[in-house]
PDB file of C-alpha atoms in Angstrom:
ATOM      1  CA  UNK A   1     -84.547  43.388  47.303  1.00 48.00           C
ATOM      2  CA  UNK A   2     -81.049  43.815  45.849  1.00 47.00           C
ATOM      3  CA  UNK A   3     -79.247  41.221  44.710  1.00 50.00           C
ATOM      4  CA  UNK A   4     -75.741  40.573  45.648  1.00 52.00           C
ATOM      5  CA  UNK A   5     -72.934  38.625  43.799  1.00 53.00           C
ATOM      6  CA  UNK A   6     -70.163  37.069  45.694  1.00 53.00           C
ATOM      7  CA  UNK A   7     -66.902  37.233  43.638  1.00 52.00           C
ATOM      8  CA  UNK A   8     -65.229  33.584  42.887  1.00 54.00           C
ATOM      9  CA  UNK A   9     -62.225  32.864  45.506  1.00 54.00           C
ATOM     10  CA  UNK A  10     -59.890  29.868  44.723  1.00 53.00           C
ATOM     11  CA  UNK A  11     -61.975  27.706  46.960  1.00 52.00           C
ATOM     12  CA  UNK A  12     -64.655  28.332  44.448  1.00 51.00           C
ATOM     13  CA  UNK A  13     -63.045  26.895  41.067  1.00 53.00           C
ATOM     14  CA  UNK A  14     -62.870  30.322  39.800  1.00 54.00           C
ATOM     15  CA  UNK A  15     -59.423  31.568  37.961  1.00 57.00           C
ATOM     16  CA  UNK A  16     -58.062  34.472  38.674  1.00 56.00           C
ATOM     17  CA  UNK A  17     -55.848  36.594  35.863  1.00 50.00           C
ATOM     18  CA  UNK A  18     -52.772  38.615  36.500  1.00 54.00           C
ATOM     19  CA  UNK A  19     -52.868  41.200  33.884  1.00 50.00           C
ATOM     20  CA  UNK A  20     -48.690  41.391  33.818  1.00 53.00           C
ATOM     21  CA  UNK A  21     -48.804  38.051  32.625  1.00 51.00           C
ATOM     22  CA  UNK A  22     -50.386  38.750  29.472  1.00 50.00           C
ATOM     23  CA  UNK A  23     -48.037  39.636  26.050  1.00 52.00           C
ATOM     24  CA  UNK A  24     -49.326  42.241  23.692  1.00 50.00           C
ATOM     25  CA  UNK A  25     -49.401  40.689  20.513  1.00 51.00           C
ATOM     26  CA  UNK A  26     -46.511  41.832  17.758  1.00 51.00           C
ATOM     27  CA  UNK A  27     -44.995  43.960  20.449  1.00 53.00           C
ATOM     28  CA  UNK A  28     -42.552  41.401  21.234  1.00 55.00           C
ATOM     29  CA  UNK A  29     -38.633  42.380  20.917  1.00 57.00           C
ATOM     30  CA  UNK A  30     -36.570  40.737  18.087  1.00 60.00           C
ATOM     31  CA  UNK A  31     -33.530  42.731  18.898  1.00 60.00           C
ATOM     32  CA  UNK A  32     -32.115  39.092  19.025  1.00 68.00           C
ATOM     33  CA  UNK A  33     -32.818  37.582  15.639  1.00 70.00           C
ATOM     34  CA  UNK A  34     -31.612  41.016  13.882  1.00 67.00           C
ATOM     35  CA  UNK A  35     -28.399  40.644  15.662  1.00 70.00           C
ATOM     36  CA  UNK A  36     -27.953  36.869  14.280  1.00 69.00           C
ATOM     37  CA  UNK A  37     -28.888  38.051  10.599  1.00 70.00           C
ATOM     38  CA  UNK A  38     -26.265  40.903  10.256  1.00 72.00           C
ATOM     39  CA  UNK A  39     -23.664  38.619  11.693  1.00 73.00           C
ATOM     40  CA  UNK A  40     -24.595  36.215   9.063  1.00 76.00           C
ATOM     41  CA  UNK A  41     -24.213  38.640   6.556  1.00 80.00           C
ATOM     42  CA  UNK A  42     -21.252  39.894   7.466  1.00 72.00           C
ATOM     43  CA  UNK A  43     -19.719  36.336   8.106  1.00 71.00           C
ATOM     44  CA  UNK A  44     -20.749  35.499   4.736  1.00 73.00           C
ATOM     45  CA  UNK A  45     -18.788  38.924   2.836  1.00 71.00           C
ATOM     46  CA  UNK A  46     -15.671  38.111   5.247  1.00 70.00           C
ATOM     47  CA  UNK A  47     -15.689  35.027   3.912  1.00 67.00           C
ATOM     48  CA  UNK A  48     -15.752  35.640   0.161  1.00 64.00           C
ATOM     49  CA  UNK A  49     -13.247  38.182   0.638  1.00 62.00           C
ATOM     50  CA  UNK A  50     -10.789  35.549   2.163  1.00 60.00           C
ATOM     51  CA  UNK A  51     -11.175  33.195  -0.812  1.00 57.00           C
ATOM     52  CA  UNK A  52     -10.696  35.613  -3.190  1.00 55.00           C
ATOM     53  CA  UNK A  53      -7.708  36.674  -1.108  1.00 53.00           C
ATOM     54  CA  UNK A  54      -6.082  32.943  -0.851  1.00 50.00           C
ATOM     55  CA  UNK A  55      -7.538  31.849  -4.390  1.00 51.00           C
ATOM     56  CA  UNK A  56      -3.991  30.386  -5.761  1.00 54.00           C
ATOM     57  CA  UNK A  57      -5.419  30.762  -9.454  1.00 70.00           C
ATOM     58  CA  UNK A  58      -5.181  34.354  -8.929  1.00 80.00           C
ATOM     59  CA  UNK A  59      -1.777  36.266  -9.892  1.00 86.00           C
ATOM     60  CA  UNK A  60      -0.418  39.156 -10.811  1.00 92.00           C
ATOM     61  CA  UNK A  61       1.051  39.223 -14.122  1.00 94.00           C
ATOM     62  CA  UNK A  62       2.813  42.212 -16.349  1.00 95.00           C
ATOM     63  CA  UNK A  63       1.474  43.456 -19.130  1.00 95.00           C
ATOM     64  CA  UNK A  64       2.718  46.235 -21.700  1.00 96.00           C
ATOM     65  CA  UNK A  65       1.308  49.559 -20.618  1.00 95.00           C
ATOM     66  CA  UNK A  66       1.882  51.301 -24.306  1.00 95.00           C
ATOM     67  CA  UNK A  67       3.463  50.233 -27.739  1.00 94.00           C
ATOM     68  CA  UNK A  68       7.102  49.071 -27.521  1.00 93.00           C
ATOM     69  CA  UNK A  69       8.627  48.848 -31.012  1.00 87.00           C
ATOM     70  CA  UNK A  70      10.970  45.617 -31.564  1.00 79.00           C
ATOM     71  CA  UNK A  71      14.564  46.919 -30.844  1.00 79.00           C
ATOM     72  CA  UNK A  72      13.687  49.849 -28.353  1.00 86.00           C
ATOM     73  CA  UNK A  73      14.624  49.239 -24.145  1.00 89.00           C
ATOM     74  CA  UNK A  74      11.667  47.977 -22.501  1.00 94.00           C
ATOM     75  CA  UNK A  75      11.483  50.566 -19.320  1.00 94.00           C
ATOM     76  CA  UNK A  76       9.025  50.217 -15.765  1.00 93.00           C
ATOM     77  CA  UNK A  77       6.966  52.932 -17.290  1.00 94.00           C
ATOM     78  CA  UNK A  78       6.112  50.672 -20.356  1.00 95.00           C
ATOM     79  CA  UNK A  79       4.983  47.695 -17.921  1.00 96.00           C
ATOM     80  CA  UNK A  80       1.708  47.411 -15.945  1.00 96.00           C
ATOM     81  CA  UNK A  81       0.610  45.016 -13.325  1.00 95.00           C
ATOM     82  CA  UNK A  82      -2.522  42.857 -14.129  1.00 94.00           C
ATOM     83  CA  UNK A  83      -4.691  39.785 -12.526  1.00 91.00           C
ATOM     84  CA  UNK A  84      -5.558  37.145 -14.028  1.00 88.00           C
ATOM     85  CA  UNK A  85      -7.228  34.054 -12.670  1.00 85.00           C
ATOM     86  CA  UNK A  86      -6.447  31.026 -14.284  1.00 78.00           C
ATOM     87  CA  UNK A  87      -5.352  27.374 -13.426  1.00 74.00           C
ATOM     88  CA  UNK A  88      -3.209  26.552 -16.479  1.00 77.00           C
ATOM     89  CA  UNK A  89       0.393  27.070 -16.328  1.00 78.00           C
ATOM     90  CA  UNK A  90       1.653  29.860 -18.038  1.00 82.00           C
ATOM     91  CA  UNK A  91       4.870  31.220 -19.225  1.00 87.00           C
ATOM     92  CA  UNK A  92       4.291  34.652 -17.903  1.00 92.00           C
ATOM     93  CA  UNK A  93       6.565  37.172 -15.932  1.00 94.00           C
ATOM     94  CA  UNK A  94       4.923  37.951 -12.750  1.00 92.00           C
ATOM     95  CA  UNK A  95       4.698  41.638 -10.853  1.00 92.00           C
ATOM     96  CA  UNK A  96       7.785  41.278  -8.608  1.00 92.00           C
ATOM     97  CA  UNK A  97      10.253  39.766 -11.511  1.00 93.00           C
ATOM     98  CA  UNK A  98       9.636  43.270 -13.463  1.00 94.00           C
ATOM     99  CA  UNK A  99      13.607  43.585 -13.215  1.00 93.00           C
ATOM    100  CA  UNK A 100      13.443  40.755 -15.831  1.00 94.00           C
ATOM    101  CA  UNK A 101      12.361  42.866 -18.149  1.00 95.00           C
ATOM    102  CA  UNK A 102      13.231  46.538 -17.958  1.00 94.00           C
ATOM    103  CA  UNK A 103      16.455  46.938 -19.498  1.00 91.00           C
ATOM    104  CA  UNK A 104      15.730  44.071 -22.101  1.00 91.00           C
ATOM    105  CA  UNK A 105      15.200  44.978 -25.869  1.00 88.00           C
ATOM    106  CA  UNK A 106      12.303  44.310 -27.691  1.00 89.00           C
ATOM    107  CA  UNK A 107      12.388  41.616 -30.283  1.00 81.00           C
ATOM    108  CA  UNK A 108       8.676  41.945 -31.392  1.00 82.00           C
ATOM    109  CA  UNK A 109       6.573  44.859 -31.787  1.00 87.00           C
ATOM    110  CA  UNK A 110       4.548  44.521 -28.455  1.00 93.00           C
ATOM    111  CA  UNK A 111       1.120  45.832 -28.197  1.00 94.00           C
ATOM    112  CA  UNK A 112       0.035  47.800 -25.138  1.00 95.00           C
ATOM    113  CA  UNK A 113      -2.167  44.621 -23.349  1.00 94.00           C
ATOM    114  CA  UNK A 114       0.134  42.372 -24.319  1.00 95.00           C
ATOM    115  CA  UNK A 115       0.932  39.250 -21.600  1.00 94.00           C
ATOM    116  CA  UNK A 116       4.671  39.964 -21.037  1.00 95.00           C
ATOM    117  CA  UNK A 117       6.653  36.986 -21.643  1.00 94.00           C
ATOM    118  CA  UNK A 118      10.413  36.804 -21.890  1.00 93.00           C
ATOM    119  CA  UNK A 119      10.718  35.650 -25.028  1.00 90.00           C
ATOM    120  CA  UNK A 120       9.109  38.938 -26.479  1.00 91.00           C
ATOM    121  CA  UNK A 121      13.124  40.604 -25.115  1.00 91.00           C
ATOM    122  CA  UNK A 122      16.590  39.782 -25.408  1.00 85.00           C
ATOM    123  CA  UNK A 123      19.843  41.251 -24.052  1.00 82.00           C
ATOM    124  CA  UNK A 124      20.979  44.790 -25.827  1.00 74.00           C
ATOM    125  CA  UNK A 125      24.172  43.462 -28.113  1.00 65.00           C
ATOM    126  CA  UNK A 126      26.971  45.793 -27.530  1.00 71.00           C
ATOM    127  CA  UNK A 127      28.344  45.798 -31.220  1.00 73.00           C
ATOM    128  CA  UNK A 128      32.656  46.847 -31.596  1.00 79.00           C
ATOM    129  CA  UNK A 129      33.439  49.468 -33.629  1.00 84.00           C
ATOM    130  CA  UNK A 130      33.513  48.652 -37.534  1.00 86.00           C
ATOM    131  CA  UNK A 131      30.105  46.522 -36.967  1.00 87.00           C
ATOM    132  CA  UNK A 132      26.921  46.506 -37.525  1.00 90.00           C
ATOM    133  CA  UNK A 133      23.257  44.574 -37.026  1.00 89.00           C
ATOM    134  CA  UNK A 134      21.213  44.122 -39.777  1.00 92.00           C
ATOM    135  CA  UNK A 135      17.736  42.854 -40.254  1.00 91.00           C
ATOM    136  CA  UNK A 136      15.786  40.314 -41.892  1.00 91.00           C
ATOM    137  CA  UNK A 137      12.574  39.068 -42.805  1.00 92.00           C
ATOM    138  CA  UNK A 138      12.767  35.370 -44.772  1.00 92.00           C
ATOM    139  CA  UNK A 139      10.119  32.654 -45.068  1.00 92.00           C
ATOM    140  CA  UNK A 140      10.596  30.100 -42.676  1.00 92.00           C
ATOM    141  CA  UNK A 141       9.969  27.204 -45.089  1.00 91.00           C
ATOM    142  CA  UNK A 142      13.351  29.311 -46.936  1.00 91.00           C
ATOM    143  CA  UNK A 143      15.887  28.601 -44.384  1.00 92.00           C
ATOM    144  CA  UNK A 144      17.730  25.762 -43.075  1.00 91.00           C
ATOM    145  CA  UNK A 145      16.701  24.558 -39.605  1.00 89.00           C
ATOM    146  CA  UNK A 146      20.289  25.453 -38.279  1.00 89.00           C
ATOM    147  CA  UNK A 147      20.220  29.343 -39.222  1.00 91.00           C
ATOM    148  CA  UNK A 148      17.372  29.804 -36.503  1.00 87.00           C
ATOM    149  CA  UNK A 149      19.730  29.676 -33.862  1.00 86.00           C
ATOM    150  CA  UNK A 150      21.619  32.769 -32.828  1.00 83.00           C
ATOM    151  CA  UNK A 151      25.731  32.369 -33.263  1.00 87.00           C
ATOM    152  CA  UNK A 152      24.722  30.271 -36.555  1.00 91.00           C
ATOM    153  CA  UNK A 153      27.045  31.595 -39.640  1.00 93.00           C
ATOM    154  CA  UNK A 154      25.435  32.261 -42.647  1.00 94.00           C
ATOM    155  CA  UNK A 155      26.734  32.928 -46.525  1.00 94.00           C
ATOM    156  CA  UNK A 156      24.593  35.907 -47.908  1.00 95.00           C
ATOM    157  CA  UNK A 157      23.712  35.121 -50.986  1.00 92.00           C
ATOM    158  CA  UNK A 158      22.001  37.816 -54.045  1.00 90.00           C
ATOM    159  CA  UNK A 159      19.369  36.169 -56.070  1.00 86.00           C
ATOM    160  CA  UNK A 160      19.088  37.077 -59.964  1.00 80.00           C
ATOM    161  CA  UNK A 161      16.193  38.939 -61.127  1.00 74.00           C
ATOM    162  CA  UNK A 162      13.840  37.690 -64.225  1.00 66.00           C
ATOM    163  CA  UNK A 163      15.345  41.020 -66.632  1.00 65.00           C
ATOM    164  CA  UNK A 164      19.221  40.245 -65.153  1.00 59.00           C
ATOM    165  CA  UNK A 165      19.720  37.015 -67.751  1.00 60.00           C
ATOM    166  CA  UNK A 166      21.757  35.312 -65.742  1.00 60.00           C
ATOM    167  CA  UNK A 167      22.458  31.583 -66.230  1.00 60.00           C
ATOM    168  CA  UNK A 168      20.641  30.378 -62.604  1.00 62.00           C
ATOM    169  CA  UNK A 169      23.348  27.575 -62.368  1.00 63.00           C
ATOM    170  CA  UNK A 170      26.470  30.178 -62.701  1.00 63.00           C
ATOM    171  CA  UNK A 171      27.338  30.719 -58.683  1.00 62.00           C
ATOM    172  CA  UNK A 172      30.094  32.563 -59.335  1.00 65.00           C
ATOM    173  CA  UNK A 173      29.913  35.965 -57.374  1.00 69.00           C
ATOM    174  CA  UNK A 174      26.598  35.317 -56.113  1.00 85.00           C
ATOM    175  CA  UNK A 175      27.858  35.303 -52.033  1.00 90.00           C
ATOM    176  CA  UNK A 176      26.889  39.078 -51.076  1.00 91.00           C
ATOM    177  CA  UNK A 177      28.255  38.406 -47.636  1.00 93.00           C
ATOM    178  CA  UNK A 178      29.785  35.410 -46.714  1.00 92.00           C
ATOM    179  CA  UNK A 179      29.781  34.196 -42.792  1.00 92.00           C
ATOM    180  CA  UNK A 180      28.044  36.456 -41.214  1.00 93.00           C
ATOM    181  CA  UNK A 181      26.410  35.809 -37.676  1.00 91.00           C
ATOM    182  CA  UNK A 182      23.196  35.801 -36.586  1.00 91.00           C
ATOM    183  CA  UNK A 183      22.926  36.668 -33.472  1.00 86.00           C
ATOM    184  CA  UNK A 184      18.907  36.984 -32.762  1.00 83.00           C
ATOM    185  CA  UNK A 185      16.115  34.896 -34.437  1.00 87.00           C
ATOM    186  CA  UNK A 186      12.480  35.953 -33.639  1.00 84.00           C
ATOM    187  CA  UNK A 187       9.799  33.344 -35.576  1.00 86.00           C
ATOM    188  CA  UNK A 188       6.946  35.107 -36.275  1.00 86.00           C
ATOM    189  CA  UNK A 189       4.789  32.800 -37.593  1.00 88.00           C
ATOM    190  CA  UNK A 190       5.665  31.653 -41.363  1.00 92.00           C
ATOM    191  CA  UNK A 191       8.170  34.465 -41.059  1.00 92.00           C
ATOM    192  CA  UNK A 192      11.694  34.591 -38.979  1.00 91.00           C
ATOM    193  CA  UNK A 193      13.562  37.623 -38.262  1.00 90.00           C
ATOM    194  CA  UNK A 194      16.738  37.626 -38.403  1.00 91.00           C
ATOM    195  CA  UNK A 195      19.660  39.818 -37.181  1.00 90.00           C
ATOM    196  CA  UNK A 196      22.798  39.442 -39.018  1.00 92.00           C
ATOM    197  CA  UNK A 197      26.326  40.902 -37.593  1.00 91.00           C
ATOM    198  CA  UNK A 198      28.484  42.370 -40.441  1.00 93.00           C
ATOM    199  CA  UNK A 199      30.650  45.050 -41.395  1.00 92.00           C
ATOM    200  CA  UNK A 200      29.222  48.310 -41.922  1.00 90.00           C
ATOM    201  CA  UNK A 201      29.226  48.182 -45.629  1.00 91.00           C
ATOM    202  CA  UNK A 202      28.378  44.687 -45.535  1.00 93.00           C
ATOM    203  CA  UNK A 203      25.050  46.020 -43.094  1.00 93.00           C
ATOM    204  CA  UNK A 204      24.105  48.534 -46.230  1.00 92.00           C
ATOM    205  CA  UNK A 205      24.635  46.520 -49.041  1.00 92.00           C
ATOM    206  CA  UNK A 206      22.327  43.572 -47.439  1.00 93.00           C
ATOM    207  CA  UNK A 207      19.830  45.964 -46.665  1.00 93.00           C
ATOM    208  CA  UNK A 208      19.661  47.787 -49.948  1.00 92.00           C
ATOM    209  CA  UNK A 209      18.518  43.569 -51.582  1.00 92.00           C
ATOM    210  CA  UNK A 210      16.728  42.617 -48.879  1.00 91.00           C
ATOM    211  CA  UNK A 211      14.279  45.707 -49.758  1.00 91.00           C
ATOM    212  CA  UNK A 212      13.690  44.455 -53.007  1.00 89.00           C
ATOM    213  CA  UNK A 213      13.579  40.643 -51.899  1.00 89.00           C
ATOM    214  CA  UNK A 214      16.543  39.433 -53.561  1.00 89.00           C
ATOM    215  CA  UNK A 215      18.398  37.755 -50.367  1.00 92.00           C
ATOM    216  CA  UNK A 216      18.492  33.673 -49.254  1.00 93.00           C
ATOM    217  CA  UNK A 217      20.818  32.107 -46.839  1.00 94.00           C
ATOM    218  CA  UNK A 218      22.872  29.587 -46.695  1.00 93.00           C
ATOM    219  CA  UNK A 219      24.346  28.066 -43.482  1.00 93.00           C
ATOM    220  CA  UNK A 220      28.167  27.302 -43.193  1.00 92.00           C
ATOM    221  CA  UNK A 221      30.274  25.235 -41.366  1.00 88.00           C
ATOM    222  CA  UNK A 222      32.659  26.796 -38.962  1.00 78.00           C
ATOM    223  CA  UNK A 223      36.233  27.507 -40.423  1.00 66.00           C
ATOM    224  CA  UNK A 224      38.889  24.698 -39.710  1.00 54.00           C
ATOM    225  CA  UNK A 225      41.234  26.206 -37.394  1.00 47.00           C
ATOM    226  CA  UNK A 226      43.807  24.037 -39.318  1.00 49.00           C
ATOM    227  CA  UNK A 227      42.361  26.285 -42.538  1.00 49.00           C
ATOM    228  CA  UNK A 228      43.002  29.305 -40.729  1.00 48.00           C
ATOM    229  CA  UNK A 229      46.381  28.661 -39.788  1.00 47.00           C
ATOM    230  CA  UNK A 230      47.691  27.610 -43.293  1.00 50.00           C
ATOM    231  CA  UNK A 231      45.472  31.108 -44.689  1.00 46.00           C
ATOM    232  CA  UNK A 232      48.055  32.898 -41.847  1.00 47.00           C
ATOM    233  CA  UNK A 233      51.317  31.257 -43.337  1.00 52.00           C
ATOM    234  CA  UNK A 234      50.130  31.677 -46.935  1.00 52.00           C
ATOM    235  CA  UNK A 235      50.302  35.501 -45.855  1.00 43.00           C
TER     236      UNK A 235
END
């Protein structure tokens, strides 16, 4: 006797399975969530690059490119452009104001690096003919507060030496130069530099003390015009 098995209809309680209803585990497409992740990534880049881009703390700034020696014309090829991020307020020339600079004359000695600023320049003085600039290092603490300022007039004066015997209280001859101009003043520290208009011979003889430290000034009052005109009848 064989034995036959009826197969389970609905009527029955049995389940049936559809075999296209079943998922293949890890075989499922995630072409979806990849998508999503590079966008986020490249979201996230754009937007660092924007704030860089729109950060107001960043600037460019000019900057010496190579060594400009204190009385030489600053030119473009001596400049460089440089950023530099920072909040503070600073007294810096920025890239597109370069034409504030080239042309000027170096008062310092500028190293290349160095944060242009436009007190390191100053105008080129056209000097007449007869006249002459002449320059000076004196200890700040030496001068009087008024000679720092350009168009001041100074007297010139020669100190003694210790083997010249001189009595220190006799002033007669002792103005080298009297009223010359100063017209630049560069503090350096404890030091000032000073440029003094003056004749030509007046420019060498200066020079040839100040090398051997044996000039001080003194600051003057301007003439009296009433002085000048009684010096013109007198002659």
């Amino acid at each position: 006797m064989v034995a036959q098995r009826s197969v389970p209809t609905d009527a029955d309680g049995g389940r049936q399975f559809d075999l296209g209803q079943l998922e293949v585990g890890g075989r499922r497409s995630r072409v979806p969530e990849v998508a999503l992740g590079l966008l986020l990534i490249v979201g996230s880049a754009l937007g660092a690059l924007a704030w860089q881009t729109f950060d107001s703390s960043s600037r460019l700034v000019l900057a010496a490119r190579q060594p400009i020696g204190v009385g030489e014309v600053v030119l473009a090829d001596d400049l460089q452009s440089v950023e530099l991020t920072s909040d503070d307020a600073l007294n810096l020339v920025g890239d597109a104001d370069v034409d504030l600079l080239v042309g000027q004359v170096a008062q310092v000695d500028v190293a290349p690096g160095t944060l242009m600023t436009l007190e390191l320049v100053g105008p080129e003085v056209q000097l007449p003919p007869g006249q002459a600039e002449v320059g000076l290092s004196i200890e700040l603490a030496e001068l009087p507060a008024r000679v720092t300022a350009p168009g001041a007039l100074v007297d010139v004066i020669l100190t003694p030496t210790a083997t010249d015997g001189a009595d220190l209280f006799d002033v007669d001859d002792v103005v080298l130069v009297g009223r010359a101009v100063v017209v630049d003043v560069v503090i350096d520290g404890p030091v000032a530099r000073l440029a003094l208009a003056v004749s030509d011979d007046d420019a060498a003889r200066i020079a040839r003390a100040a090398a051997v430290d044996r000039v001080r000034l003194i600051a003057v009052a301007e003439s009296d015009p009433a002085e000048d005109t009684d010096s013109q009848d007198d002659s």
